[in-house]
Structure formats: structure tokens, C-alpha cells
Short mmCIF file of C-alpha atoms (C1' of nucleotides) in Angstrom, two decimals:
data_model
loop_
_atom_site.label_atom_id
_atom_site.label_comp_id
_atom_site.label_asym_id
_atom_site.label_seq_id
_atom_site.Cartn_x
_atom_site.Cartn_y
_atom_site.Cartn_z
CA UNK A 213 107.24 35.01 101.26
CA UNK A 214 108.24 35.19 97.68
CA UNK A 215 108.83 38.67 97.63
CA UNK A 216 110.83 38.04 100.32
CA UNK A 217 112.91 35.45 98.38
CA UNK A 218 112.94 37.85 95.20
CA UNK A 219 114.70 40.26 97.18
CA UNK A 220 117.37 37.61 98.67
CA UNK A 221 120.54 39.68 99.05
CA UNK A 222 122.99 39.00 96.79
CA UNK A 223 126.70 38.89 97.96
CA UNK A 224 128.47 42.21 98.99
CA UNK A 225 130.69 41.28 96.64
CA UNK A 226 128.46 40.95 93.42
CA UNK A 227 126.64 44.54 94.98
CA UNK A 228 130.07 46.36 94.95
CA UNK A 229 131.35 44.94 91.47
CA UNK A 230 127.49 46.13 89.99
CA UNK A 231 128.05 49.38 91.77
CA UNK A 232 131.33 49.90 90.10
CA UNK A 233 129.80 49.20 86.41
CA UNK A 234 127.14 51.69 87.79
CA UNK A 235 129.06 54.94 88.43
CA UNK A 236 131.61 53.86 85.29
CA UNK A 237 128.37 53.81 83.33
CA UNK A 238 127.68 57.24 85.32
CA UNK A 239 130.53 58.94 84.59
CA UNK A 240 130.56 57.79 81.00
CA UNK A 241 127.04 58.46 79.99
CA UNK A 242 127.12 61.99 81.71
CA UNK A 243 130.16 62.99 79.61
CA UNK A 244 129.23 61.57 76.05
CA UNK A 245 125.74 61.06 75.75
CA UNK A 246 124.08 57.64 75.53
CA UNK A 247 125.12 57.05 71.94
CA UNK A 248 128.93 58.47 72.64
CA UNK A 249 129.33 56.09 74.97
CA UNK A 250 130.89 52.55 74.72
CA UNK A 251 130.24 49.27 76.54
CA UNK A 252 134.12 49.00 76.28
CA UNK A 253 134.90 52.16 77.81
CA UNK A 254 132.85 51.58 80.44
CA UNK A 255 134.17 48.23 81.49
CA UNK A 256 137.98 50.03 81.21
CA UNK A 257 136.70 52.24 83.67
CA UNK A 258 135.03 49.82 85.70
CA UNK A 259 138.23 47.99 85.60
CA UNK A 260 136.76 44.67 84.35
CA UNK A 261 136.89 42.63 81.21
CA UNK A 262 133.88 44.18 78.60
CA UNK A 263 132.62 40.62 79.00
CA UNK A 264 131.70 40.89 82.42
CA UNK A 265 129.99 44.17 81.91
CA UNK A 266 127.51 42.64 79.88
CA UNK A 267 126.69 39.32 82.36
CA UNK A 268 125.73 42.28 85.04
CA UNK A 269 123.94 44.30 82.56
CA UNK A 270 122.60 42.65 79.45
CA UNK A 271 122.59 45.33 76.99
CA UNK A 272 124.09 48.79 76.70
CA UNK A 273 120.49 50.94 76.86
CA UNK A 274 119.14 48.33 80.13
CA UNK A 275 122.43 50.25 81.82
CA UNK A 276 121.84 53.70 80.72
CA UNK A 277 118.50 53.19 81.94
CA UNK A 278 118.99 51.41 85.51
CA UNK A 279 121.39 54.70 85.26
CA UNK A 280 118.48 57.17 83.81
CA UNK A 281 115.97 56.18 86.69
CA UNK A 282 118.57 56.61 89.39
CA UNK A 283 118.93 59.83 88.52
CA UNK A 284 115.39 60.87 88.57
CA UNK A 285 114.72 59.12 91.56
CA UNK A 286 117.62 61.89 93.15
CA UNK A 287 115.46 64.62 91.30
CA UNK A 288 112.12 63.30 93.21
CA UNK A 289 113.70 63.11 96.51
CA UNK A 290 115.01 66.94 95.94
CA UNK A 291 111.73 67.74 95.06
CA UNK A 292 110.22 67.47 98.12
CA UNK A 293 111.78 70.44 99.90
CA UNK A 294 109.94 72.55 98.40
CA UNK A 295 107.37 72.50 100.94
CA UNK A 296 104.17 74.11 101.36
CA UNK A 297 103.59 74.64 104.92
CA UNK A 298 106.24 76.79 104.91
CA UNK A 299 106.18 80.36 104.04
CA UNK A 300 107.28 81.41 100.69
CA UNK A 301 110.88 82.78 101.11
CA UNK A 302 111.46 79.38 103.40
CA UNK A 303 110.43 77.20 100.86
CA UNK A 304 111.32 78.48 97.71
CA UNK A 305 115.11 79.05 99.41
CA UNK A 306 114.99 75.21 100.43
CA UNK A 307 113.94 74.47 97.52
CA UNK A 308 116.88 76.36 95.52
CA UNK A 309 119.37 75.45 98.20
CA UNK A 310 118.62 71.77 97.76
CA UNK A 311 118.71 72.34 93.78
CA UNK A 312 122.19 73.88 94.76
CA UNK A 313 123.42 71.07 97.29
CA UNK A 314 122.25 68.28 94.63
CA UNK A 315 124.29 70.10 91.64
CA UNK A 316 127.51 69.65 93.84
CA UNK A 317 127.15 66.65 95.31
CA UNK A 318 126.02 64.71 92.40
CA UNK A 319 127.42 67.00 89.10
CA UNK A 320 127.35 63.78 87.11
CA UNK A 321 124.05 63.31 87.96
CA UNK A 322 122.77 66.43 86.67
CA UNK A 323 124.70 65.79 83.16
CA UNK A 324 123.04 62.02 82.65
CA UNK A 325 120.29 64.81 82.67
CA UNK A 326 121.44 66.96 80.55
CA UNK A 327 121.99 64.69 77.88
CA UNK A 328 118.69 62.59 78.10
CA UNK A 329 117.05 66.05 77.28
CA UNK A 330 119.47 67.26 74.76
CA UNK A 331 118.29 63.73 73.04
CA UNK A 332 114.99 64.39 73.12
CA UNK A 333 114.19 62.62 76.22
CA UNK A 334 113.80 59.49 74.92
CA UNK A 335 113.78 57.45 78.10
CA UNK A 336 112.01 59.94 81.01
CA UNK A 337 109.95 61.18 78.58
CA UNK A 338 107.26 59.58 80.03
CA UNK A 339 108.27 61.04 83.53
CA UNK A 340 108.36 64.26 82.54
CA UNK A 341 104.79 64.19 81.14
CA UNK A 342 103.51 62.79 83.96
CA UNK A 343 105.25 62.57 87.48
CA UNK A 344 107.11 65.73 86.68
CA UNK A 345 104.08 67.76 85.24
CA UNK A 346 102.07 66.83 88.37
CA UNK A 347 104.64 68.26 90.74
CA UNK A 348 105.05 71.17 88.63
CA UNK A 349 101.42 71.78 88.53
CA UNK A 350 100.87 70.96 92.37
CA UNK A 351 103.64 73.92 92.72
CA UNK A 352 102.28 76.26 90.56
CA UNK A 353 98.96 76.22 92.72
CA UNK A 354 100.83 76.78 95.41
CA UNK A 355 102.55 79.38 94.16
CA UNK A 356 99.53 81.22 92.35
CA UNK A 357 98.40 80.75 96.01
CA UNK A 358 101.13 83.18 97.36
CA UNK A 359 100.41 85.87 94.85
CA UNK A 360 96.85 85.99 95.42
CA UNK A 361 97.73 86.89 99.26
CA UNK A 362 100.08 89.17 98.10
CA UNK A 363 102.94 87.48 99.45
CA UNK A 364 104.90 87.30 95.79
CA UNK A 365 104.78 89.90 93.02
CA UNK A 366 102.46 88.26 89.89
CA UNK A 367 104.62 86.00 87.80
CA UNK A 368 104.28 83.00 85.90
CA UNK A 369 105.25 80.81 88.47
CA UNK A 370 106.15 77.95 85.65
CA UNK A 371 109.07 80.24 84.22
CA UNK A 372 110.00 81.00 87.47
CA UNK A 373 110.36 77.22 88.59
CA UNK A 374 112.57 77.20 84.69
CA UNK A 375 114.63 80.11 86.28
CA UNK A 376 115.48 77.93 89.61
CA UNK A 377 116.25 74.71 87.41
CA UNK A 378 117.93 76.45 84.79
CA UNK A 379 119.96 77.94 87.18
CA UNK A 380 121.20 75.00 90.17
CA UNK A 381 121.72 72.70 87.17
CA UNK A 382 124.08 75.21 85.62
CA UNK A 383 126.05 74.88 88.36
CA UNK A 384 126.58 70.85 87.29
CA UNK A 385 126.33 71.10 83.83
CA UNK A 386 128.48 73.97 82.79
CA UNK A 387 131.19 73.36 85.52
CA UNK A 388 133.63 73.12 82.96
CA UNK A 389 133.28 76.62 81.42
CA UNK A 390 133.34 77.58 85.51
CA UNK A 391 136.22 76.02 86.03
CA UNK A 392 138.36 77.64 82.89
CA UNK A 393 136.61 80.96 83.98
CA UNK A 394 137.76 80.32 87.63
CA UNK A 395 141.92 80.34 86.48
CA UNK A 396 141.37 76.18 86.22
CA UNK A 397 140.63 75.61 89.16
CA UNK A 398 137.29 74.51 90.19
CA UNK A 399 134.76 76.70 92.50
CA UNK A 400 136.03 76.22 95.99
CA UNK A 401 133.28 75.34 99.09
CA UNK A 402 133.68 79.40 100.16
CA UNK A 403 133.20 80.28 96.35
CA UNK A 404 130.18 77.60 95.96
CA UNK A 405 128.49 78.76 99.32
CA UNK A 406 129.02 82.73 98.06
CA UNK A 407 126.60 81.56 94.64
CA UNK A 408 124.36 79.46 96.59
CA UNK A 409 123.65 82.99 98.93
CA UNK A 410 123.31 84.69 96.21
CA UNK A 411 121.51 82.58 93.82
CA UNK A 412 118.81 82.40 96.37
CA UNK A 413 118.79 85.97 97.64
CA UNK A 414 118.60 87.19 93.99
CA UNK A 415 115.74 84.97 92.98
CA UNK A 416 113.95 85.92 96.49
CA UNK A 417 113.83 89.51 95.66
CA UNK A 418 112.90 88.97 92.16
CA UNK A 419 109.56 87.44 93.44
CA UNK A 420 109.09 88.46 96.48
CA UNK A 421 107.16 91.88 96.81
CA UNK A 422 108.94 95.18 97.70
CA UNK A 423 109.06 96.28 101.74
CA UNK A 424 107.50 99.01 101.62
CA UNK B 1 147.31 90.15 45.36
CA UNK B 2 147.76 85.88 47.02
CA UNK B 3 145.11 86.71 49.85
CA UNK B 4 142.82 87.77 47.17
CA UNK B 5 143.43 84.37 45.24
CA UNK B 6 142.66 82.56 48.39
CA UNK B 7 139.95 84.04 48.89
CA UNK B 8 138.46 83.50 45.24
CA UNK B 9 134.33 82.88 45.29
CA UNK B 10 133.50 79.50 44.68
CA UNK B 11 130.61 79.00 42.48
CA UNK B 12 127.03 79.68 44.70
CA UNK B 13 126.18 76.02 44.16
CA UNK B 14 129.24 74.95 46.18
CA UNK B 15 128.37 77.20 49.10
CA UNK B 16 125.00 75.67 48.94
CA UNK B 17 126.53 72.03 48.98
CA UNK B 18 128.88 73.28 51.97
CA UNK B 19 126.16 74.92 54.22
CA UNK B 20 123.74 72.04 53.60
CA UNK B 21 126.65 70.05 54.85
CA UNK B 22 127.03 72.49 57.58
CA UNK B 23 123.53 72.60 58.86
CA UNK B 24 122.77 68.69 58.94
CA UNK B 25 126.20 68.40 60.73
CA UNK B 26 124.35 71.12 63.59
CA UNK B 27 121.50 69.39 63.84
CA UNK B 28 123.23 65.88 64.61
CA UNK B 29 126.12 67.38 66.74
CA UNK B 30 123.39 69.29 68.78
CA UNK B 31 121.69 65.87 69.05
CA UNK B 32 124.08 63.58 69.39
CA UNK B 33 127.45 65.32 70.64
CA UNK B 34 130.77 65.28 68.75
CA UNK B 35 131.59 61.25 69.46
CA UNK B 36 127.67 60.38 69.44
CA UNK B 37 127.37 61.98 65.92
CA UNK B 38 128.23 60.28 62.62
CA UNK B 39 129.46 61.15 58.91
CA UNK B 40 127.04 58.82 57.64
CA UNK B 41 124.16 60.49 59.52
CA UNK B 42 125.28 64.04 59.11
CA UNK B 43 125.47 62.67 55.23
CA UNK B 44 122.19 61.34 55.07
CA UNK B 45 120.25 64.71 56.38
CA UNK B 46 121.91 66.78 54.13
CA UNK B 47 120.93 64.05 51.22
CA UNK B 48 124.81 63.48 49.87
CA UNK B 49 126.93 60.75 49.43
CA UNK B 50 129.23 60.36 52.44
CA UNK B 51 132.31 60.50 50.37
CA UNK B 52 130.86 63.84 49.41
CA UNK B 53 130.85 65.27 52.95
CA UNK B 54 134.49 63.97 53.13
CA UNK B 55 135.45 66.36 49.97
CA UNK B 56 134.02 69.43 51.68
CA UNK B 57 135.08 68.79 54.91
CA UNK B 58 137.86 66.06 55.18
CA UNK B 59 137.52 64.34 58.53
CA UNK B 60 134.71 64.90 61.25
CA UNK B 61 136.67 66.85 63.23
CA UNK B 62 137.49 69.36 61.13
CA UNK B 63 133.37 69.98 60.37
CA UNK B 64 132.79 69.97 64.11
CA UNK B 65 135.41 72.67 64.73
CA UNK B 66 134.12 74.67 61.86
CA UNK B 67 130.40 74.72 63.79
CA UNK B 68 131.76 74.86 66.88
CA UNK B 69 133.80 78.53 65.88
CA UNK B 70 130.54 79.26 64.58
CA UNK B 71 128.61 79.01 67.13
CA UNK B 72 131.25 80.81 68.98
CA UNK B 73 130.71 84.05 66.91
CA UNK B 74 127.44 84.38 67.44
CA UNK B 75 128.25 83.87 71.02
CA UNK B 76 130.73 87.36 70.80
CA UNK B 77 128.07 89.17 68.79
CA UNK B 78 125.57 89.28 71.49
CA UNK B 79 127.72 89.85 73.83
CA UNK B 80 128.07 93.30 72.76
CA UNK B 81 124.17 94.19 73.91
CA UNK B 82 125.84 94.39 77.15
CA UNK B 83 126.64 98.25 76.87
CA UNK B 84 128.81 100.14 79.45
CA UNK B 85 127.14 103.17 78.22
CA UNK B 86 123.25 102.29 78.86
CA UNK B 87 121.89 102.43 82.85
CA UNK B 88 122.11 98.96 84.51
CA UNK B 89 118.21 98.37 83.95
CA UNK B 90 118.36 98.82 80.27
CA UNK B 91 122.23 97.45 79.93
CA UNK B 92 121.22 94.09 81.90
CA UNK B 93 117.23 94.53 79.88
CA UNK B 94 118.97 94.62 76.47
CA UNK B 95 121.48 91.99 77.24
CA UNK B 96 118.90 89.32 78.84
CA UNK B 97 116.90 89.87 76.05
CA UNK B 98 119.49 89.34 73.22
CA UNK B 99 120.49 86.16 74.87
CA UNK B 100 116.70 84.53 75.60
CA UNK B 101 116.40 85.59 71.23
CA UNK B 102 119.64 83.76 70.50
CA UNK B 103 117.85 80.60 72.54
CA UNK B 104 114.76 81.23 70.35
CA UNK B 105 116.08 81.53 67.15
CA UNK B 106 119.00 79.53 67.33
CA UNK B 107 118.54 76.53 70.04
CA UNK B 108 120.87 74.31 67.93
CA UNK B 109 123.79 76.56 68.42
CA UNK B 110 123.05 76.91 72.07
CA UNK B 111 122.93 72.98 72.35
CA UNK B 112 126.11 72.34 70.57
CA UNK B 113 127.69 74.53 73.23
CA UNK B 114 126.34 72.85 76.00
CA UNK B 115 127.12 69.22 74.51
CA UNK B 116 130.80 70.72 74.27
CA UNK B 117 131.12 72.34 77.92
CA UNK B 118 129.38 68.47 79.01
CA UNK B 119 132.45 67.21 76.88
CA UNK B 120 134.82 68.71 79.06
CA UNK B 121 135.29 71.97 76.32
CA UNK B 122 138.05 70.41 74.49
CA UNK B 123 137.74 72.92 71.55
CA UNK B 124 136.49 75.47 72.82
CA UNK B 125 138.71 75.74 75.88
CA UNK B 126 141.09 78.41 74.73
CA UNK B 127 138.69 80.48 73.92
CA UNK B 128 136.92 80.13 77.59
CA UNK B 129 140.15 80.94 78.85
CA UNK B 130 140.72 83.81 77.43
CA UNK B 131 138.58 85.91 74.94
CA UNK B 132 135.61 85.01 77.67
CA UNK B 133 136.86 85.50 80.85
CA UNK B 134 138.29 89.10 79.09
CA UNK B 135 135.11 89.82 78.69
CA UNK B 136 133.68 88.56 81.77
CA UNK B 137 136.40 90.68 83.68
CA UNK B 138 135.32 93.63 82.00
CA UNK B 139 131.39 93.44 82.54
CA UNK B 140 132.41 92.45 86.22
CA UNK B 141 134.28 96.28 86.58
CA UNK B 142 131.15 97.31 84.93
CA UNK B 143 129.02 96.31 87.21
CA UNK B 144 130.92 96.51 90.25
CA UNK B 145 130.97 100.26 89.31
CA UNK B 146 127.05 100.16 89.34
CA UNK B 147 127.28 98.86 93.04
CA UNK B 148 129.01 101.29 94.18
CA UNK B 149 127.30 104.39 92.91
CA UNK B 150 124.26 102.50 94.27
CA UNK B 151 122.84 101.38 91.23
CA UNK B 152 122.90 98.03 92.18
CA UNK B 153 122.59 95.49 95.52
CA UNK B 154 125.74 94.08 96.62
CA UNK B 155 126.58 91.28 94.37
CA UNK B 156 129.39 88.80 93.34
CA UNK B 157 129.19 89.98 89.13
CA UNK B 158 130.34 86.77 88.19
CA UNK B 159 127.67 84.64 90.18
CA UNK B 160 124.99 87.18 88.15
CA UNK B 161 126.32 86.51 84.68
CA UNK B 162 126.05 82.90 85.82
CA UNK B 163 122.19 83.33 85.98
CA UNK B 164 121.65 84.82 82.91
CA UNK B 165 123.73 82.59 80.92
CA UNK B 166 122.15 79.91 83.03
CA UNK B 167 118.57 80.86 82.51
CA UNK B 168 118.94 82.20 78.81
CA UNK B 169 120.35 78.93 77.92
CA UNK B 170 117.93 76.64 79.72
CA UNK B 171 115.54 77.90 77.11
CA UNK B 172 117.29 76.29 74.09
CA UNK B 173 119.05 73.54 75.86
CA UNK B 174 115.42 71.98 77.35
CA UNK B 175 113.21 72.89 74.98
CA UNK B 176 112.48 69.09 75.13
CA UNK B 177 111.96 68.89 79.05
CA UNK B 178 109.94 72.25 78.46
CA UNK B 179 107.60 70.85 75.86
CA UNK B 180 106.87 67.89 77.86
CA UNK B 181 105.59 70.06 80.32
CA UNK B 182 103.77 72.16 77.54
CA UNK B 183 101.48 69.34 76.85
CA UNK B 184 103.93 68.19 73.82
CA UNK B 185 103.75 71.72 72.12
CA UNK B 186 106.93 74.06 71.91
CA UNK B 187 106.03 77.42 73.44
CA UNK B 188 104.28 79.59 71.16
CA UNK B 189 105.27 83.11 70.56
CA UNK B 190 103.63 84.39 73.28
CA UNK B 191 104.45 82.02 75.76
CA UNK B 192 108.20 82.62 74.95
CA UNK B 193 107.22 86.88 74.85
CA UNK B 194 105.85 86.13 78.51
CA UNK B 195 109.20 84.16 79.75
CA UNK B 196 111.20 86.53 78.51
CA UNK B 197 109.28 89.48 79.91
CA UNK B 198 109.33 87.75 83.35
CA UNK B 199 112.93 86.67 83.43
CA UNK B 200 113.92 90.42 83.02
CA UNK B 201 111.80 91.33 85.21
CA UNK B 202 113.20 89.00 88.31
CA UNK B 203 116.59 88.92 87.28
CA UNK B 204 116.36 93.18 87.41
CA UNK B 205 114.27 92.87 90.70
CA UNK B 206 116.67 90.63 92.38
CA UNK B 207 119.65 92.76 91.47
CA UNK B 208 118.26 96.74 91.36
CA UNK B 209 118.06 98.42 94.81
CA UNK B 210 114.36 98.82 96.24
CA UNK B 211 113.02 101.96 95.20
CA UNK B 212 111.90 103.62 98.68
"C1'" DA C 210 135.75 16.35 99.19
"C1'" DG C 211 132.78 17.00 95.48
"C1'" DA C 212 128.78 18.44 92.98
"C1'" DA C 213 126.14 22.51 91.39
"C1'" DG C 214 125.66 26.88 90.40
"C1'" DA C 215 127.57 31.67 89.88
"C1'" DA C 216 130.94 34.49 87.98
"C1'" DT C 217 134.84 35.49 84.87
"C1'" DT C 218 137.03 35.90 80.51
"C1'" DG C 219 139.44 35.56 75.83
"C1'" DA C 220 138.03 34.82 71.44
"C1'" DC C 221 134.92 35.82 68.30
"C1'" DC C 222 130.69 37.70 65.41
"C1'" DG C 223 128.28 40.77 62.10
"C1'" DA C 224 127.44 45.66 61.84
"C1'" DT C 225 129.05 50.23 61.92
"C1'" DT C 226 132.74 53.59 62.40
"C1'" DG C 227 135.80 57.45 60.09
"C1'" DG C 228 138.12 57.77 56.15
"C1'" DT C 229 140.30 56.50 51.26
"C1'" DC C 230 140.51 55.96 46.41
"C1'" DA C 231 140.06 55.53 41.61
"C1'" DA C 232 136.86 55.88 38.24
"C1'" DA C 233 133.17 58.52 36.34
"C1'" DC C 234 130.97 62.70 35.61
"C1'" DT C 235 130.43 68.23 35.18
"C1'" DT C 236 131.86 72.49 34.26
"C1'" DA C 237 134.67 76.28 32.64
"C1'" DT C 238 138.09 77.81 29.15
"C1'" DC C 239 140.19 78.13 24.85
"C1'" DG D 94 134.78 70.19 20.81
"C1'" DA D 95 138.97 69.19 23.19
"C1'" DT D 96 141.31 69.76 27.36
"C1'" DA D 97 141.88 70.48 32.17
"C1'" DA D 98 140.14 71.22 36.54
"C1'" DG D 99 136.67 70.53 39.90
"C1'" DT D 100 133.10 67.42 41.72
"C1'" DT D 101 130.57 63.14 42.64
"C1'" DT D 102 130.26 58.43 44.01
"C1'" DG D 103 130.29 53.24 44.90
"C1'" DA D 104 133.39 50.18 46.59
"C1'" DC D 105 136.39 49.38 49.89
"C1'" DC D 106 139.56 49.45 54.30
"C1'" DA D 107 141.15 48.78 59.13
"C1'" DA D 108 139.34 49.79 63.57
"C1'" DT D 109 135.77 49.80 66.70
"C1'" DC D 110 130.97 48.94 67.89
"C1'" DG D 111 127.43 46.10 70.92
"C1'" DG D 112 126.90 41.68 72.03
"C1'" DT D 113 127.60 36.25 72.25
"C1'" DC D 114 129.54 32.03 73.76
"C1'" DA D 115 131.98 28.22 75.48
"C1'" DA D 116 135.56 27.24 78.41
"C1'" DT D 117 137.34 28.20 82.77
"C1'" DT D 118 137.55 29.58 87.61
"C1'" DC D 119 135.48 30.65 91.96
"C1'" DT D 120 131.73 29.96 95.78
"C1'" DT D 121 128.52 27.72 98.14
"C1'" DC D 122 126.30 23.91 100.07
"C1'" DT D 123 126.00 19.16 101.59
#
DNA sequence: AGAAGAATTGACCGATTGGTCAAACTTATC
DNA sequence: GATAAGTTTGACCAATCGGTCAATTCTTCT
């Protein structure tokens, strides 16, 4: 089969030197922005001649944007925890803990964010008009869903999904000011687990309605 | 007196030149970060010669510091809404609302904040370190004393203030990703009213002790 | 072993970077 | 209206930018 041929495995070797390029480019892009960064820096990083850099990827934006899509393919996978067979609390504290476990894991990841929206979102643009706007308003049905049966107080569930976002990605993005509010030092598992609790236990009884 | 002399008004057209300097150099360090963003293009917007900008400001570091403390002060005069006086509701009310009005009215500041944090917070680190973790402390005895008279659910302060910073800022930082998902139109007055409304409302919710 | 292709790299290119400078131009003061 | 001070600006600089290229080295296959 061709497709079979197309997707001929390169050698390990040529995979691990791309992959180091990769989370270079990563690393770079999340800390300066597409147009802060440098080819050259990247390749320093990357530990290779800037030469090389550009035989694996052609151009400086195809990078950033084999980077971009990477990225959002993270978000989509995260997305899906938010499930709705569950019940509300279950779902919408999957869904935050996920948020949480991705900003973490992946901090850089969040940043390449970030800074593709602080831009102007020049290259997911697209996906957020359409692949993110349909999961938003699949969600949002959902959601609208709950407070009809009474199982969450009425709220716009849009700002609320803004409040879980805005909130887990804080936890990547602004890790700096955490750190210098944290004596230097950066949140420790116990400390991270403590916000993750909370951050979901805080949004839960925001929304969800009063036991009485 | 010498501080007087120092302090001599320059003519109003001056000032003019300075903060049309000052205001294009926002706009593109908002955009584009501090190493992203150039004289030339900070130059261009505000419609001078970039030997010009160099006369008012003498190297690009020196401009971004001078936005950067900027921003910084109208950071410390919100803060302030946050009164030890008021009753939690209206303290944590007044302050969420200050913050979501700085987002509205001045996104570019919040974004040149978050493109420094990204950065690592190189200029603004001492000021992390110190003036705002003093105040951090401070709100944190605050509420802490609100816990235990009751006021308030058992929290971690800190992991609170995190939220509101989080979700205030979200609002300024992704306007883009929001307007994407606004069918390409920045939230209109109300829209923003009804965000606003709600995020007080769930961020009091999750923290205020059911009322039974 | 040797040919063919893949990968590596130093040297280099025109364009852009932050910043300088001297000459020209305005403005205030007497 | 002459002088001095403050302001504006095009031309220019070395360094760095993204990217190219030809020469070289390494791998793979027969």
C-alpha cells in the first residue's frame, strides 16, 4: 500500500534528533513568543548546528506550527473527560482535574498557548472557531441540561467553562509569579494536590445547588 | 529647591510625543513580548522617526521597564478594593469586580504582565518577591480570620487569590480565544456585565458557608 | 567494496535588529 | 533678530535575523 510506504519508519535515530529540535522549539516558543524566538537559539538548545535545524524543519513558522498543533491535539485529548454520562460533580471535577494534571505535566504546553492567543491566534484560529466552538457548544447543552433538572444553580455555563480554563492554565502560565510567591521554590506535589482539591471543590459549590 | 528643578514641566507637546511613544510601545509589547517587539514597530504606530523614540526613551529596555512599572501601579491600586474592613461577601464582591474592570478597560496592561510572568518575570521579579507576596500575606491573615469566625469554608487563602487573579485575568489575556468563540465579536457590554456578575457569584458560592 | 542516498555543517546571503550621530530644524529668551 | 537650547531626522553601524548552499561525512544496500 502506498500509505503504507508513506508512513515507512524513519530511523530511531532521525525520530530522536527531530524530537530534540521539537521540545527545543517547545521550550523556546513557550517562553518568547513565536516572533521572540530564534532558529539559532533553538538549534543551541537542541544542541545541533542551526544548519541542521533547518534540513529537519524547513522554515521557522512550519516548526512553530508542527509545535502549535501538538499542543492542541493535548488540549483535544483533555477534552474528552469531561463526560456526559456522568453526573455533574463527576464530570465537571474530571474535567478540572484533567485541566489541572495537563497544566503540570505539560506547563510548556500551556504557554505555546498562551502566546498563540496573546498574538491574536494567528495559527489555531481556525480551531478555535470551529473544533473548539463545537465542543464548547456540545458542553454548554449539556450543561444547560443540568440546570434545567435542577442539578446546577442557573449560570452561563460558557463563563463558567472560562472560569475552569482560566483557572488550570494559570497554574502553567503564571508559574513563575507562583514560584517567587512560594519563597522560590516551585509548588511542591503536596502543595499542587492541596490547589487541585480545592480548585475543584470551590468551583463545585459555586455551581452546584445548595443541600438543603 | 534641586528636586523642584528636576522636576520642571516640560512643554505639553513633549508629554504628548512621550505618551504616544508610550502607548504604541503597550500595544506591541502586549503583542509581541519584550524580545518579539521592535523600536522600529513601536516607532511606526506612534507615527515618529525611530531616532525619535531613541531621544525619549534611549534604548528598548529602558521604555519596556517604564510600561512595565506602569502597569505595576495600576496593579497596587486595585489591590486596595480588597478591604479588611468590609464583610467577606462585599470585601471579595468589590475586589473581583475591580479586577474583571481592570481586564475590561485595560487588557493591554494585563497582557504585558502575563507576556512578562511567560518571560520568566525578569523585571518584575523583585517586586513579586516582595511588595506582592506582603500583600498576599496580609489578605491571607485576612481571610484566614474570616474562616475562623465562620465566615468562610475552610480554604488554603493563597490557592483562592489564585482564582481570582486567574479568572480576572483570563478576561484580558484571551480576549482573542474568547472572541473566536463569540462568533468574531468582542463581548459586548452586557455580555462582559453577565461574566462578571456570574464569576462573583461562584467564586462567593464556592467560598461562603451554606446558609442553613 | 563501492555506489547512492541521507544527513551534517561551516560559510555565506540579504534583511532586520537596537542603537548612534551629526546636521538640520524649532522654540524660548534676551 | 541673534543666540542658545531643545528637538527632529536620514544616514549609518555592527550584530543578529531566517534561510541557503555546496562540500563533506555517514548509512544503507547490493
Amino acid at each position: 500500500m502506498a500509505s503504507e510506504l508513506a508512513r515507512t519508519p524513519r530511523s530511531a535515530a532521525r525520530e530522536g534528533r527531530e524530537k530534540a529540535i521539537f521540545e527545543a522549539a517547545r521550550a523556546v516558543f513557550a517562553e518568547f513568543g513565536f516572533k521572540g524566538s530564534t532558529t539559532a537559539e533553538i538549534a543551541r538548545r537542541a544542541d545541533i548546528p542551526k544548519a541542521n535545524l533547518h534540513y529537519y524543519f524547513p522554515t521557522k513558522e512550519a516548526l512553530y506550527r508542527a509545535v502549535t498543533e501538538d499542543v492542541l491535539n493535548t488540549w483535544l485529548e483533555a477534552a474528552s473527560s469531561f463526560d456526559e454520562s456522568t453526573n455533574p460533580s463527576e464530570a465537571i471535577a474530571a474535567y478540572i482535574g484533567a485541566k489541572m494534571d495537563m497544566a503540570r505535566l505539560d506547563p510548556i504546553g500551556s504557554r505555546i498557548w498562551a502566546n498563540e492567543i496573546l498574538r491574536g491566534a494567528p495559527v489555531i484560529g481556525d480551531f478555535l472557531e470551529t473544533t473548539l466552538l463545537d465542543w464548547l457548544k456540545s458542553r454548554e447543552t449539556i450543561v444547560r441540561r443540568w440546570i434545567k433538572t435542577g442539578k446546577l444553580v442557573a449560570i452561563e455555563p460558557r463563563y463558567f467553562f472560562y472560569m475552569i480554563w482560566a483557572t488550570t492554565q494559570h497554574y502553567a502560565d503564571f508559574e513563575g509569579q507562583m514560584v517567587a510567591l512560594n519563597g522560590g521554590k516551585p509548588l511542591s506535589d503536596a502543595q499542587f494536590e492541596t490547589a487541585k482539591v480545592q480548585v475543584i471543590a470551590t468551583l463545585l459549590r459555586g455551581v452546584l445547588p445548595s443541600e438543603t
